[in-house]
């Protein structure tokens, strides 16, 4: 895989702490919903830092869309969300990952479980499903700190039938919701996911601990491990 030059063509705030960045990447080979790429930033003195980011949209020619959550004191994410300006360039390499991918030809129902910015590759799957004629049943369970930190909120509210979205707020509920905020539980997954008998494809993405807890809960509910695909958003970058 070659490093490609990516020019930022558009940037908008998704939440107070996350931004969506649209890049024009001549030579981009295309990607599947769920895949990610590497970003490389290089300073004038040659120092460089690399991080992984998931594509937020299905493939569309030379356009690559990322949604990045700012990690306070992070090296790369604040640069992307706050410093990088439209017209400026970075380097990208991808697509990466052939396992954590939704196959549009697969008729099985889909269960998506997101923790925080782990919703980004799952959003690429939702967007791919919206553009499909076949109306594969989709359910998204999104665990996020508060309504204000919930990404893609208006788009998720306006999805067509057959795609259900439920939220688990870990710190603060919207007004009027009487349940206590807290971690996503096996009971939440049982209430808002698919029963194991339906043999859904399960995609789980988020911080490592979240992914492990959800995958364990799914297995304990009878979902077969080979139908559960996981992606961990742990800190995996490198600097040189
Ligand atoms: C396959 C893959 C896909 C990813 N896709 C996305 C995506 O679409 N959107 C997105 O916003 N992020 C995504 N990430 C996370 C991303 O790669 C970076 O880890 C994240 O942006 C932080 O990088 P940084 O340079 O700002 O922070 P760093 O300089 O690497 O770290 C600064 C501090 O934050 C901690 N930290 C690092 N990463 C995280 C994290 N993810 N959550 C909480 N604390 C962290 C570190 O331990 C350190 O203390 C993905 C990660 C992987 C492995």
PDB file of C-alpha atoms and ligand atoms in Angstrom:
ATOM      1  CA  UNK A   1       0.000   0.000   0.000  1.00  0.00           C
ATOM      2  CA  UNK A   2       1.325   3.395  -1.020  1.00  0.00           C
ATOM      3  CA  UNK A   3       0.959   6.600   0.955  1.00  0.00           C
ATOM      4  CA  UNK A   4      -1.395   8.929  -0.922  1.00  0.00           C
ATOM      5  CA  UNK A   5      -1.706  12.695  -0.613  1.00  0.00           C
ATOM      6  CA  UNK A   6      -5.101  13.727   0.778  1.00  0.00           C
ATOM      7  CA  UNK A   7      -6.406  17.304   0.524  1.00  0.00           C
ATOM      8  CA  UNK A   8      -8.986  18.417   3.076  1.00  0.00           C
ATOM      9  CA  UNK A   9     -11.995  19.747   1.125  1.00  0.00           C
ATOM     10  CA  UNK A  10     -14.538  20.139   3.912  1.00  0.00           C
ATOM     11  CA  UNK A  11     -14.706  19.966   7.677  1.00  0.00           C
ATOM     12  CA  UNK A  12     -17.642  20.315  10.042  1.00  0.00           C
ATOM     13  CA  UNK A  13     -18.325  19.782  13.722  1.00  0.00           C
ATOM     14  CA  UNK A  14     -20.189  16.578  14.491  1.00  0.00           C
ATOM     15  CA  UNK A  15     -20.309  17.340  18.242  1.00  0.00           C
ATOM     16  CA  UNK A  16     -18.393  19.765  20.494  1.00  0.00           C
ATOM     17  CA  UNK A  17     -15.496  17.293  20.544  1.00  0.00           C
ATOM     18  CA  UNK A  18     -15.676  15.491  17.197  1.00  0.00           C
ATOM     19  CA  UNK A  19     -15.341  16.619  13.594  1.00  0.00           C
ATOM     20  CA  UNK A  20     -16.057  15.110  10.209  1.00  0.00           C
ATOM     21  CA  UNK A  21     -13.316  15.626   7.634  1.00  0.00           C
ATOM     22  CA  UNK A  22     -13.790  15.145   3.890  1.00  0.00           C
ATOM     23  CA  UNK A  23     -10.659  14.492   1.816  1.00  0.00           C
ATOM     24  CA  UNK A  24      -9.973  14.334  -1.882  1.00  0.00           C
ATOM     25  CA  UNK A  25      -7.498  11.483  -2.391  1.00  0.00           C
ATOM     26  CA  UNK A  26      -6.473  10.976  -6.024  1.00  0.00           C
ATOM     27  CA  UNK A  27      -5.632   7.285  -6.558  1.00  0.00           C
ATOM     28  CA  UNK A  28      -7.789   6.065  -3.640  1.00  0.00           C
ATOM     29  CA  UNK A  29      -8.643   2.433  -4.565  1.00  0.00           C
ATOM     30  CA  UNK A  30     -12.042   2.379  -2.845  1.00  0.00           C
ATOM     31  CA  UNK A  31     -13.091   0.608   0.354  1.00  0.00           C
ATOM     32  CA  UNK A  32     -15.753  -1.536   2.002  1.00  0.00           C
ATOM     33  CA  UNK A  33     -18.040  -0.435   4.872  1.00  0.00           C
ATOM     34  CA  UNK A  34     -16.133  -1.096   8.101  1.00  0.00           C
ATOM     35  CA  UNK A  35     -12.577  -0.719   6.807  1.00  0.00           C
ATOM     36  CA  UNK A  36     -10.066   1.801   8.117  1.00  0.00           C
ATOM     37  CA  UNK A  37      -6.913   3.566   6.976  1.00  0.00           C
ATOM     38  CA  UNK A  38      -3.688   4.965   8.372  1.00  0.00           C
ATOM     39  CA  UNK A  39      -3.121   8.697   8.645  1.00  0.00           C
ATOM     40  CA  UNK A  40       0.471   9.986   8.642  1.00  0.00           C
ATOM     41  CA  UNK A  41       1.392  13.489   9.769  1.00  0.00           C
ATOM     42  CA  UNK A  42       4.948  14.659   9.103  1.00  0.00           C
ATOM     43  CA  UNK A  43       6.499  17.767  10.651  1.00  0.00           C
ATOM     44  CA  UNK A  44       9.072  19.932   8.879  1.00  0.00           C
ATOM     45  CA  UNK A  45      11.882  18.353  10.926  1.00  0.00           C
ATOM     46  CA  UNK A  46      10.873  14.893   9.651  1.00  0.00           C
ATOM     47  CA  UNK A  47       9.121  13.773  12.864  1.00  0.00           C
ATOM     48  CA  UNK A  48       6.036  11.786  11.929  1.00  0.00           C
ATOM     49  CA  UNK A  49       3.061  10.228  13.710  1.00  0.00           C
ATOM     50  CA  UNK A  50       0.654   7.596  12.434  1.00  0.00           C
ATOM     51  CA  UNK A  51      -2.849   6.645  13.622  1.00  0.00           C
ATOM     52  CA  UNK A  52      -5.740   4.532  12.343  1.00  0.00           C
ATOM     53  CA  UNK A  53      -9.145   6.012  11.422  1.00  0.00           C
ATOM     54  CA  UNK A  54     -12.245   4.341  10.028  1.00  0.00           C
ATOM     55  CA  UNK A  55     -14.055   5.519   6.938  1.00  0.00           C
ATOM     56  CA  UNK A  56     -17.415   7.001   7.961  1.00  0.00           C
ATOM     57  CA  UNK A  57     -19.018   6.682   4.520  1.00  0.00           C
ATOM     58  CA  UNK A  58     -19.162   3.933   1.916  1.00  0.00           C
ATOM     59  CA  UNK A  59     -16.730   4.219  -0.980  1.00  0.00           C
ATOM     60  CA  UNK A  60     -17.307   7.155  -3.351  1.00  0.00           C
ATOM     61  CA  UNK A  61     -14.534   7.614  -5.916  1.00  0.00           C
ATOM     62  CA  UNK A  62     -11.638   9.706  -4.623  1.00  0.00           C
ATOM     63  CA  UNK A  63     -13.601  11.034  -1.624  1.00  0.00           C
ATOM     64  CA  UNK A  64     -12.699   9.741   1.833  1.00  0.00           C
ATOM     65  CA  UNK A  65     -14.716  10.830   4.887  1.00  0.00           C
ATOM     66  CA  UNK A  66     -13.421  10.427   8.454  1.00  0.00           C
ATOM     67  CA  UNK A  67     -15.040  11.362  11.753  1.00  0.00           C
ATOM     68  CA  UNK A  68     -12.536  11.981  14.503  1.00  0.00           C
ATOM     69  CA  UNK A  69     -13.134  12.319  18.238  1.00  0.00           C
ATOM     70  CA  UNK A  70     -10.670  14.684  19.906  1.00  0.00           C
ATOM     71  CA  UNK A  71      -8.639  12.893  22.571  1.00  0.00           C
ATOM     72  CA  UNK A  72      -7.509  15.574  25.059  1.00  0.00           C
ATOM     73  CA  UNK A  73      -3.684  15.664  25.096  1.00  0.00           C
ATOM     74  CA  UNK A  74      -3.641  13.427  22.013  1.00  0.00           C
ATOM     75  CA  UNK A  75      -0.988  13.941  19.374  1.00  0.00           C
ATOM     76  CA  UNK A  76      -2.925  13.370  16.145  1.00  0.00           C
ATOM     77  CA  UNK A  77      -6.680  13.731  16.799  1.00  0.00           C
ATOM     78  CA  UNK A  78      -6.607  17.415  17.965  1.00  0.00           C
ATOM     79  CA  UNK A  79      -4.508  18.263  14.917  1.00  0.00           C
ATOM     80  CA  UNK A  80      -7.131  16.733  12.635  1.00  0.00           C
ATOM     81  CA  UNK A  81     -10.181  18.176  14.399  1.00  0.00           C
ATOM     82  CA  UNK A  82      -8.848  21.630  15.313  1.00  0.00           C
ATOM     83  CA  UNK A  83      -5.703  22.574  13.393  1.00  0.00           C
ATOM     84  CA  UNK A  84      -5.927  21.122   9.887  1.00  0.00           C
ATOM     85  CA  UNK A  85      -7.592  23.624   7.532  1.00  0.00           C
ATOM     86  CA  UNK A  86      -9.491  23.148   4.278  1.00  0.00           C
ATOM     87  CA  UNK A  87      -6.963  23.064   1.417  1.00  0.00           C
ATOM     88  CA  UNK A  88      -4.187  21.570   3.568  1.00  0.00           C
ATOM     89  CA  UNK A  89      -2.761  18.111   2.976  1.00  0.00           C
ATOM     90  CA  UNK A  90      -1.911  14.989   4.953  1.00  0.00           C
ATOM     91  CA  UNK A  91      -1.011  11.438   3.903  1.00  0.00           C
ATOM     92  CA  UNK A  92      -3.316   8.396   3.958  1.00  0.00           C
ATOM     93  CA  UNK A  93      -2.743   4.707   3.325  1.00  0.00           C
ATOM     94  CA  UNK A  94      -5.454   2.079   2.906  1.00  0.00           C
ATOM     95  CA  UNK A  95      -7.940   0.563   2.891  1.00  0.00           C
ATOM     96  CA  UNK A  96      -7.055  -1.780   5.765  1.00  0.00           C
ATOM     97  CA  UNK A  97      -8.988  -4.695   7.258  1.00  0.00           C
ATOM     98  CA  UNK A  98     -10.970  -7.313   5.374  1.00  0.00           C
ATOM     99  CA  UNK A  99     -12.689  -8.932   8.369  1.00  0.00           C
ATOM    100  CA  UNK A 100     -14.620  -6.119  10.034  1.00  0.00           C
ATOM    101  CA  UNK A 101     -16.673  -5.504   6.902  1.00  0.00           C
ATOM    102  CA  UNK A 102     -20.382  -5.704   6.118  1.00  0.00           C
ATOM    103  CA  UNK A 103     -21.052  -7.663   2.917  1.00  0.00           C
ATOM    104  CA  UNK A 104     -24.031  -6.028   1.154  1.00  0.00           C
ATOM    105  CA  UNK A 105     -24.911  -9.375  -0.469  1.00  0.00           C
ATOM    106  CA  UNK A 106     -25.350 -11.068   2.930  1.00  0.00           C
ATOM    107  CA  UNK A 107     -29.114 -11.241   3.738  1.00  0.00           C
ATOM    108  CA  UNK A 108     -28.582 -11.984   7.473  1.00  0.00           C
ATOM    109  CA  UNK A 109     -29.930  -9.369   9.912  1.00  0.00           C
ATOM    110  CA  UNK A 110     -27.253  -7.098  11.314  1.00  0.00           C
ATOM    111  CA  UNK A 111     -26.640  -6.027  14.900  1.00  0.00           C
ATOM    112  CA  UNK A 112     -24.272  -3.099  15.373  1.00  0.00           C
ATOM    113  CA  UNK A 113     -23.034  -2.237  18.862  1.00  0.00           C
ATOM    114  CA  UNK A 114     -21.011   0.970  19.212  1.00  0.00           C
ATOM    115  CA  UNK A 115     -19.137   2.497  22.121  1.00  0.00           C
ATOM    116  CA  UNK A 116     -18.231   6.198  21.677  1.00  0.00           C
ATOM    117  CA  UNK A 117     -16.318   6.888  18.443  1.00  0.00           C
ATOM    118  CA  UNK A 118     -16.670   3.173  17.636  1.00  0.00           C
ATOM    119  CA  UNK A 119     -19.872   4.258  15.904  1.00  0.00           C
ATOM    120  CA  UNK A 120     -17.837   5.586  12.941  1.00  0.00           C
ATOM    121  CA  UNK A 121     -17.258   2.347  10.940  1.00  0.00           C
ATOM    122  CA  UNK A 122     -20.749   1.167  11.919  1.00  0.00           C
ATOM    123  CA  UNK A 123     -22.123   4.390  10.426  1.00  0.00           C
ATOM    124  CA  UNK A 124     -20.437   3.474   7.133  1.00  0.00           C
ATOM    125  CA  UNK A 125     -22.389   0.193   7.277  1.00  0.00           C
ATOM    126  CA  UNK A 126     -25.664   1.995   8.088  1.00  0.00           C
ATOM    127  CA  UNK A 127     -25.091   4.431   5.212  1.00  0.00           C
ATOM    128  CA  UNK A 128     -24.311   1.533   2.858  1.00  0.00           C
ATOM    129  CA  UNK A 129     -27.515  -0.212   3.956  1.00  0.00           C
ATOM    130  CA  UNK A 130     -29.581   2.951   3.331  1.00  0.00           C
ATOM    131  CA  UNK A 131     -28.391   3.028  -0.285  1.00  0.00           C
ATOM    132  CA  UNK A 132     -29.194  -0.671  -0.854  1.00  0.00           C
ATOM    133  CA  UNK A 133     -32.373  -1.916  -2.516  1.00  0.00           C
ATOM    134  CA  UNK A 134     -32.377  -5.034  -0.344  1.00  0.00           C
ATOM    135  CA  UNK A 135     -33.730  -3.935   3.031  1.00  0.00           C
ATOM    136  CA  UNK A 136     -31.549  -6.013   5.320  1.00  0.00           C
ATOM    137  CA  UNK A 137     -32.860  -5.550   8.893  1.00  0.00           C
ATOM    138  CA  UNK A 138     -30.364  -3.485  10.905  1.00  0.00           C
ATOM    139  CA  UNK A 139     -30.249  -2.632  14.589  1.00  0.00           C
ATOM    140  CA  UNK A 140     -27.742  -0.210  16.094  1.00  0.00           C
ATOM    141  CA  UNK A 141     -27.162  -0.009  19.842  1.00  0.00           C
ATOM    142  CA  UNK A 142     -25.078   3.093  20.577  1.00  0.00           C
ATOM    143  CA  UNK A 143     -23.455   3.593  23.961  1.00  0.00           C
ATOM    144  CA  UNK A 144     -22.343   7.208  24.386  1.00  0.00           C
ATOM    145  CA  UNK A 145     -21.690   9.502  27.339  1.00  0.00           C
ATOM    146  CA  UNK A 146     -24.502  11.995  26.749  1.00  0.00           C
ATOM    147  CA  UNK A 147     -26.867  13.249  24.029  1.00  0.00           C
ATOM    148  CA  UNK A 148     -24.470  16.141  23.355  1.00  0.00           C
ATOM    149  CA  UNK A 149     -21.683  13.691  22.525  1.00  0.00           C
ATOM    150  CA  UNK A 150     -23.811  11.550  20.272  1.00  0.00           C
ATOM    151  CA  UNK A 151     -22.473  11.619  16.702  1.00  0.00           C
ATOM    152  CA  UNK A 152     -24.669  11.663  13.566  1.00  0.00           C
ATOM    153  CA  UNK A 153     -27.732  12.350  15.767  1.00  0.00           C
ATOM    154  CA  UNK A 154     -30.031  13.954  13.188  1.00  0.00           C
ATOM    155  CA  UNK A 155     -29.134  11.400  10.520  1.00  0.00           C
ATOM    156  CA  UNK A 156     -29.756   8.493  12.896  1.00  0.00           C
ATOM    157  CA  UNK A 157     -33.136   9.998  13.825  1.00  0.00           C
ATOM    158  CA  UNK A 158     -34.244  10.146  10.189  1.00  0.00           C
ATOM    159  CA  UNK A 159     -33.305   6.650   9.022  1.00  0.00           C
ATOM    160  CA  UNK A 160     -35.756   4.699   6.869  1.00  0.00           C
ATOM    161  CA  UNK A 161     -37.770   1.800   8.280  1.00  0.00           C
ATOM    162  CA  UNK A 162     -35.930  -1.419   8.956  1.00  0.00           C
ATOM    163  CA  UNK A 163     -33.011   0.310  10.688  1.00  0.00           C
ATOM    164  CA  UNK A 164     -33.619   0.675  14.423  1.00  0.00           C
ATOM    165  CA  UNK A 165     -31.413   2.757  16.679  1.00  0.00           C
ATOM    166  CA  UNK A 166     -31.312   2.652  20.472  1.00  0.00           C
ATOM    167  CA  UNK A 167     -29.064   4.559  22.846  1.00  0.00           C
ATOM    168  CA  UNK A 168     -27.411   3.800  26.158  1.00  0.00           C
ATOM    169  CA  UNK A 169     -26.137   6.962  27.842  1.00  0.00           C
ATOM    170  CA  UNK A 170     -23.324   6.286  30.250  1.00  0.00           C
ATOM    171  CA  UNK A 171     -23.081   9.692  32.022  1.00  0.00           C
ATOM    172  CA  UNK A 172     -26.120  11.865  31.291  1.00  0.00           C
ATOM    173  CA  UNK A 173     -29.561  11.027  29.911  1.00  0.00           C
ATOM    174  CA  UNK A 174     -31.700  13.288  27.745  1.00  0.00           C
ATOM    175  CA  UNK A 175     -34.389  15.115  29.685  1.00  0.00           C
ATOM    176  CA  UNK A 176     -37.403  12.981  30.419  1.00  0.00           C
ATOM    177  CA  UNK A 177     -35.626   9.624  30.384  1.00  0.00           C
ATOM    178  CA  UNK A 178     -36.127   8.165  33.818  1.00  0.00           C
ATOM    179  CA  UNK A 179     -33.684   5.213  33.712  1.00  0.00           C
ATOM    180  CA  UNK A 180     -30.281   5.764  35.315  1.00  0.00           C
ATOM    181  CA  UNK A 181     -27.344   6.431  32.992  1.00  0.00           C
ATOM    182  CA  UNK A 182     -24.796   3.636  33.063  1.00  0.00           C
ATOM    183  CA  UNK A 183     -22.858   1.060  31.157  1.00  0.00           C
ATOM    184  CA  UNK A 184     -24.446  -1.007  28.430  1.00  0.00           C
ATOM    185  CA  UNK A 185     -25.598  -4.283  29.960  1.00  0.00           C
ATOM    186  CA  UNK A 186     -26.463  -7.722  28.629  1.00  0.00           C
ATOM    187  CA  UNK A 187     -30.102  -6.851  29.404  1.00  0.00           C
ATOM    188  CA  UNK A 188     -29.877  -3.774  27.123  1.00  0.00           C
ATOM    189  CA  UNK A 189     -28.427  -5.907  24.345  1.00  0.00           C
ATOM    190  CA  UNK A 190     -31.143  -8.520  24.815  1.00  0.00           C
ATOM    191  CA  UNK A 191     -33.829  -5.815  24.757  1.00  0.00           C
ATOM    192  CA  UNK A 192     -32.584  -3.917  21.696  1.00  0.00           C
ATOM    193  CA  UNK A 193     -30.588  -6.471  19.700  1.00  0.00           C
ATOM    194  CA  UNK A 194     -31.630  -9.581  17.764  1.00  0.00           C
ATOM    195  CA  UNK A 195     -32.213 -12.934  19.442  1.00  0.00           C
ATOM    196  CA  UNK A 196     -29.449 -15.454  18.720  1.00  0.00           C
ATOM    197  CA  UNK A 197     -32.047 -17.606  16.898  1.00  0.00           C
ATOM    198  CA  UNK A 198     -32.170 -14.981  14.146  1.00  0.00           C
ATOM    199  CA  UNK A 199     -28.447 -15.663  13.492  1.00  0.00           C
ATOM    200  CA  UNK A 200     -27.532 -12.004  12.975  1.00  0.00           C
ATOM    201  CA  UNK A 201     -24.112 -10.747  11.941  1.00  0.00           C
ATOM    202  CA  UNK A 202     -22.841  -8.799  14.929  1.00  0.00           C
ATOM    203  CA  UNK A 203     -20.350  -5.939  14.621  1.00  0.00           C
ATOM    204  CA  UNK A 204     -18.978  -4.467  17.839  1.00  0.00           C
ATOM    205  CA  UNK A 205     -16.665  -1.452  17.886  1.00  0.00           C
ATOM    206  CA  UNK A 206     -15.322   0.843  20.600  1.00  0.00           C
ATOM    207  CA  UNK A 207     -12.732   0.936  23.364  1.00  0.00           C
ATOM    208  CA  UNK A 208     -11.119  -2.440  24.120  1.00  0.00           C
ATOM    209  CA  UNK A 209     -12.934  -3.052  27.450  1.00  0.00           C
ATOM    210  CA  UNK A 210     -16.303  -2.190  25.915  1.00  0.00           C
ATOM    211  CA  UNK A 211     -15.754  -4.514  22.955  1.00  0.00           C
ATOM    212  CA  UNK A 212     -14.725  -7.404  25.178  1.00  0.00           C
ATOM    213  CA  UNK A 213     -17.693  -6.962  27.527  1.00  0.00           C
ATOM    214  CA  UNK A 214     -20.192  -6.789  24.649  1.00  0.00           C
ATOM    215  CA  UNK A 215     -18.676  -9.756  22.808  1.00  0.00           C
ATOM    216  CA  UNK A 216     -18.803 -11.832  26.030  1.00  0.00           C
ATOM    217  CA  UNK A 217     -22.440 -10.822  26.572  1.00  0.00           C
ATOM    218  CA  UNK A 218     -23.360 -11.804  23.015  1.00  0.00           C
ATOM    219  CA  UNK A 219     -21.712 -15.205  23.373  1.00  0.00           C
ATOM    220  CA  UNK A 220     -23.469 -15.777  26.701  1.00  0.00           C
ATOM    221  CA  UNK A 221     -26.768 -14.998  24.924  1.00  0.00           C
ATOM    222  CA  UNK A 222     -26.071 -17.768  22.400  1.00  0.00           C
ATOM    223  CA  UNK A 223     -24.602 -15.819  19.479  1.00  0.00           C
ATOM    224  CA  UNK A 224     -21.968 -17.913  17.731  1.00  0.00           C
ATOM    225  CA  UNK A 225     -18.469 -16.443  18.075  1.00  0.00           C
ATOM    226  CA  UNK A 226     -17.764 -16.609  14.343  1.00  0.00           C
ATOM    227  CA  UNK A 227     -20.754 -14.340  13.719  1.00  0.00           C
ATOM    228  CA  UNK A 228     -19.397 -11.669  16.078  1.00  0.00           C
ATOM    229  CA  UNK A 229     -16.868  -9.323  14.495  1.00  0.00           C
ATOM    230  CA  UNK A 230     -15.015  -6.853  16.668  1.00  0.00           C
ATOM    231  CA  UNK A 231     -12.844  -3.787  16.175  1.00  0.00           C
ATOM    232  CA  UNK A 232     -10.947  -2.263  19.091  1.00  0.00           C
ATOM    233  CA  UNK A 233     -10.189   1.459  19.074  1.00  0.00           C
ATOM    234  CA  UNK A 234      -7.277   1.181  21.485  1.00  0.00           C
ATOM    235  CA  UNK A 235      -4.291   3.481  21.254  1.00  0.00           C
ATOM    236  CA  UNK A 236      -2.223   1.841  18.495  1.00  0.00           C
ATOM    237  CA  UNK A 237      -0.366   4.664  16.792  1.00  0.00           C
ATOM    238  CA  UNK A 238       3.333   5.096  16.241  1.00  0.00           C
ATOM    239  CA  UNK A 239       5.622   8.080  16.122  1.00  0.00           C
ATOM    240  CA  UNK A 240       9.123   8.417  14.706  1.00  0.00           C
TER     241      UNK A 240
HETATM  242  C1  LIG B   1      -8.740   0.311  13.626  1.00  0.00           C
HETATM  243  C2  LIG B   1      -8.942   1.635  14.331  1.00  0.00           C
HETATM  244  C3  LIG B   1      -9.836   2.550  13.817  1.00  0.00           C
HETATM  245  C4  LIG B   1     -10.027   3.782  14.480  1.00  0.00           C
HETATM  246  N1  LIG B   1     -10.959   4.648  13.985  1.00  0.00           N
HETATM  247  C5  LIG B   1     -11.199   5.810  14.635  1.00  0.00           C
HETATM  248  C6  LIG B   1     -12.206   6.704  14.150  1.00  0.00           C
HETATM  249  O1  LIG B   1     -12.866   6.466  13.137  1.00  0.00           O
HETATM  250  N2  LIG B   1     -12.408   7.859  14.848  1.00  0.00           N
HETATM  251  C7  LIG B   1     -11.684   8.166  15.969  1.00  0.00           C
HETATM  252  O2  LIG B   1     -11.912   9.239  16.552  1.00  0.00           O
HETATM  253  N3  LIG B   1     -10.727   7.330  16.444  1.00  0.00           N
HETATM  254  C8  LIG B   1     -10.449   6.168  15.789  1.00  0.00           C
HETATM  255  N4  LIG B   1      -9.469   5.339  16.257  1.00  0.00           N
HETATM  256  C9  LIG B   1      -8.585   5.792  17.369  1.00  0.00           C
HETATM  257  C10 LIG B   1      -7.385   6.578  16.786  1.00  0.00           C
HETATM  258  O3  LIG B   1      -6.551   5.673  16.053  1.00  0.00           O
HETATM  259  C11 LIG B   1      -6.481   7.206  17.851  1.00  0.00           C
HETATM  260  O4  LIG B   1      -6.131   6.226  18.798  1.00  0.00           O
HETATM  261  C12 LIG B   1      -7.137   8.385  18.557  1.00  0.00           C
HETATM  262  O5  LIG B   1      -7.525   9.393  17.616  1.00  0.00           O
HETATM  263  C13 LIG B   1      -6.138   9.030  19.555  1.00  0.00           C
HETATM  264  O6  LIG B   1      -4.980   9.427  18.874  1.00  0.00           O
HETATM  265  P1  LIG B   1      -4.136  10.688  19.393  1.00  0.00           P
HETATM  266  O7  LIG B   1      -2.879  10.737  18.596  1.00  0.00           O
HETATM  267  O8  LIG B   1      -4.985  11.918  19.415  1.00  0.00           O
HETATM  268  O9  LIG B   1      -3.840  10.336  20.904  1.00  0.00           O
HETATM  269  P2  LIG B   1      -2.456   9.709  21.469  1.00  0.00           P
HETATM  270  O10 LIG B   1      -1.375  10.747  21.365  1.00  0.00           O
HETATM  271  O11 LIG B   1      -2.229   8.407  20.783  1.00  0.00           O
HETATM  272  O12 LIG B   1      -2.836   9.420  22.958  1.00  0.00           O
HETATM  273  C14 LIG B   1      -2.995  10.457  23.943  1.00  0.00           C
HETATM  274  C15 LIG B   1      -3.594   9.903  25.205  1.00  0.00           C
HETATM  275  O13 LIG B   1      -4.918   9.404  24.945  1.00  0.00           O
HETATM  276  C16 LIG B   1      -4.998   7.994  25.185  1.00  0.00           C
HETATM  277  N5  LIG B   1      -5.744   7.445  24.023  1.00  0.00           N
HETATM  278  C17 LIG B   1      -5.248   7.134  22.808  1.00  0.00           C
HETATM  279  N6  LIG B   1      -6.212   6.673  21.988  1.00  0.00           N
HETATM  280  C18 LIG B   1      -7.355   6.701  22.702  1.00  0.00           C
HETATM  281  C19 LIG B   1      -8.696   6.360  22.397  1.00  0.00           C
HETATM  282  N7  LIG B   1      -9.068   5.844  21.187  1.00  0.00           N
HETATM  283  N8  LIG B   1      -9.618   6.555  23.366  1.00  0.00           N
HETATM  284  C20 LIG B   1      -9.266   7.070  24.585  1.00  0.00           C
HETATM  285  N9  LIG B   1      -8.000   7.395  24.926  1.00  0.00           N
HETATM  286  C21 LIG B   1      -7.060   7.208  24.007  1.00  0.00           C
HETATM  287  C22 LIG B   1      -3.576   7.513  25.200  1.00  0.00           C
HETATM  288  O14 LIG B   1      -3.431   6.379  26.031  1.00  0.00           O
HETATM  289  C23 LIG B   1      -2.841   8.715  25.748  1.00  0.00           C
HETATM  290  O15 LIG B   1      -2.951   8.773  27.142  1.00  0.00           O
HETATM  291  C24 LIG B   1      -9.271   4.099  15.641  1.00  0.00           C
HETATM  292  C25 LIG B   1      -8.354   3.167  16.143  1.00  0.00           C
HETATM  293  C26 LIG B   1      -8.195   1.952  15.504  1.00  0.00           C
HETATM  294  C27 LIG B   1      -7.203   0.959  16.076  1.00  0.00           C
END
